[in-house]
Amino acid sequence: MMAATYEQGKGFAVAAVPEPDIGPDEILVQVRGTAICGTDTKIIRVGSRRLQPGQRIVLGHEFVGMVSAVGASVQGLAVGARVGVAPNFGCGRCEACIRGLANMCADYSAFGIDRDGSHAAFVKIPARAIVQGNVVELPTGVAWAEAALAEPLSCVLNAQRGVNLAAGETVLIYGLGPMGLLHTLLAAATGAARIIAVDPAAHRLDAARAAGATVTLDSSRESVSTRVLAETGGRGVDVAIVAAPVAAIVPEALTLLAPFGRLCLFAGLVKGKSEVTLDANAIHYRNLHVTGTTGGSNADYRAALRLIAARRVDVRPVISHTLPLAQLREAYDLALAGQGLKIVLTGE
Ligand SMILES: [Zn+2]
Ligand SMILES: [Zn+2]
């Protein structure tokens, strides 16, 4: 089968790889919907510290598909089932794992990160992922391409739970790539009264308006601070979410929080450039919370799937391209050029 691969030290290739064989406690999933993530293109650009020199993996961790083979000792899953697969599974024994947070396990494994992922016709699901509940049957009627976005939405759910975004509040979202747009959609679904969305790219500001932003702000043309304070009568926002990997945004976002405001550091920053200076007195006297999250749990994944299937979070404005899996190379060309929003591959 053809696959989008990354080899540590050698780089990216679309190449033929063997179809995976499964053991008695594993299943095979035929990929029907799989999205390209910023993490995939980041691995291609800078490598991954989770891979050994010379190790080659199939990329892709955001995926749904059809169960096409089931090992003899696997219970509860049948050939033909439509499933989504949450990508991270843990050791099963540590403090994070027993809380159901495999995404925080120090010893986690993930499809397309340290083992073969979904940018190919088939992906093998190991026993550990099956018994930890990573494989979940899709709600009826949900489109493959939309369901493929359950994983990124699960990360956004986890983040917004971390800042307790409530109905009626004002939220400021920096960065309107696919993740910032999913934040916009979820904030709108939660009932945020005002969503101020910030990005320097006009087409992303348009997408944010379609996703429910009430104010869009072009940061290449105007001061974010001045505009946010004007929009909020000088009070600031209840929640600020930094979904752009820019260190200078972090202290600015802190200054724009109203009393009791919460800041979510959602985007990772470039290694070695992640130190920022925050005003401790601002946090102290204004009773602020500064939080960060990465990834989502299996429970978040299931909640994300339900939201997408019910179109309470309608992810269609986030999908800029849908291509057949046979066009892996074209899809990666688009992604690596930084064009468009979410690029989804669909199999038949
Ligand atoms: Zn991803
Ligand atoms: Zn663990």
XYZ file of C-alpha atoms in Angstrom, residues 213-343:
131
model
C -16.471 34.761 15.819
C -18.317 37.959 16.715
C -15.274 40.222 16.254
C -12.355 39.502 13.918
C -9.141 41.424 14.312
C -6.287 41.602 11.810
C -3.183 41.760 14.002
C -1.045 42.924 11.059
C -3.149 46.078 10.784
C -4.219 47.046 14.278
C -3.208 46.754 17.927
C -4.849 43.768 19.570
C -4.680 45.404 23.024
C -6.290 48.653 21.926
C -9.085 46.910 20.074
C -9.839 44.306 22.745
C -10.018 46.962 25.464
C -12.263 49.077 23.228
C -14.536 46.107 22.518
C -14.840 45.245 26.216
C -15.232 48.750 27.639
C -11.744 48.559 29.153
C -12.583 45.462 31.214
C -10.774 42.773 29.210
C -11.846 39.221 28.451
C -12.888 36.314 30.668
C -10.830 33.767 28.758
C -7.860 34.095 26.397
C -6.656 31.147 24.340
C -3.238 31.276 22.687
C -3.432 28.969 19.659
C -0.495 30.534 17.794
C 3.122 29.516 18.514
C 4.298 33.057 19.236
C 5.933 33.756 22.611
C 5.191 37.492 22.586
C 1.451 36.817 22.596
C 1.527 35.208 26.037
C 2.317 38.309 28.165
C 0.002 40.417 25.983
C -2.874 37.974 26.501
C -2.332 38.132 30.271
C -2.728 41.917 30.260
C -6.070 41.563 28.452
C -7.720 39.354 31.080
C -10.512 40.782 33.229
C -10.459 40.011 36.976
C -10.915 36.229 37.479
C -9.792 35.738 33.872
C -8.229 32.517 32.634
C -5.406 32.097 30.149
C -4.938 28.871 28.173
C -1.513 28.242 26.664
C -2.707 25.899 23.924
C 0.087 26.207 21.360
C 3.518 24.807 22.088
C 6.377 27.236 21.449
C 9.627 26.568 19.627
C 12.051 24.717 21.890
C 14.610 27.118 23.372
C 12.301 30.075 22.696
C 9.561 29.272 25.175
C 10.536 31.569 28.050
C 8.284 34.560 28.582
C 8.000 37.177 31.307
C 4.649 37.486 33.063
C 3.614 40.142 35.576
C 3.116 38.183 38.806
C 1.259 41.079 40.389
C -1.272 41.030 37.570
C -1.963 37.375 38.320
C -2.077 38.028 42.072
C -4.184 41.179 42.244
C -6.584 40.273 39.452
C -7.077 36.680 40.619
C -6.035 35.180 37.272
C -5.479 31.580 36.256
C -2.783 30.525 33.797
C -3.202 27.011 32.420
C -1.932 24.815 29.626
C -3.122 21.595 28.037
C -1.831 19.215 25.421
C -3.840 16.517 23.678
C -7.070 15.051 24.967
C -8.251 11.914 26.737
C -10.287 9.044 25.327
C -13.315 10.545 27.091
C -12.666 13.861 25.323
C -12.402 11.990 22.028
C -15.809 10.387 22.512
C -17.379 13.709 23.508
C -15.832 15.340 20.427
C -17.284 12.633 18.180
C -20.754 13.173 19.659
C -20.502 16.947 19.133
C -19.419 16.493 15.504
C -22.049 13.844 14.730
C -24.825 16.044 16.145
C -23.322 19.043 14.321
C -23.414 20.951 17.611
C -19.880 21.632 16.474
C -20.143 21.789 12.689
C -16.537 21.274 11.575
C -17.187 21.838 7.869
C -15.804 25.418 7.822
C -12.470 24.039 9.069
C -12.079 21.581 6.173
C -10.592 23.382 3.167
C -9.705 20.324 1.071
C -11.029 16.774 0.817
C -8.890 14.517 -1.379
C -8.914 10.779 -2.040
C -6.230 8.807 -0.192
C -4.661 8.064 -3.580
C -3.645 11.739 -3.697
C -1.447 11.614 -0.603
C 1.366 13.481 -2.308
C -0.861 16.333 -3.516
C -2.385 16.574 -0.048
C 1.038 16.855 1.595
C 2.186 19.365 -1.029
C -0.732 21.569 0.021
C -0.087 21.032 3.732
C 3.657 21.667 3.482
C 3.017 24.846 1.493
C 0.892 26.027 4.423
C -2.097 26.429 2.160
C -5.686 26.030 3.194
C -7.024 24.891 6.549
C -7.672 21.258 7.410
C -6.859 18.822 4.616
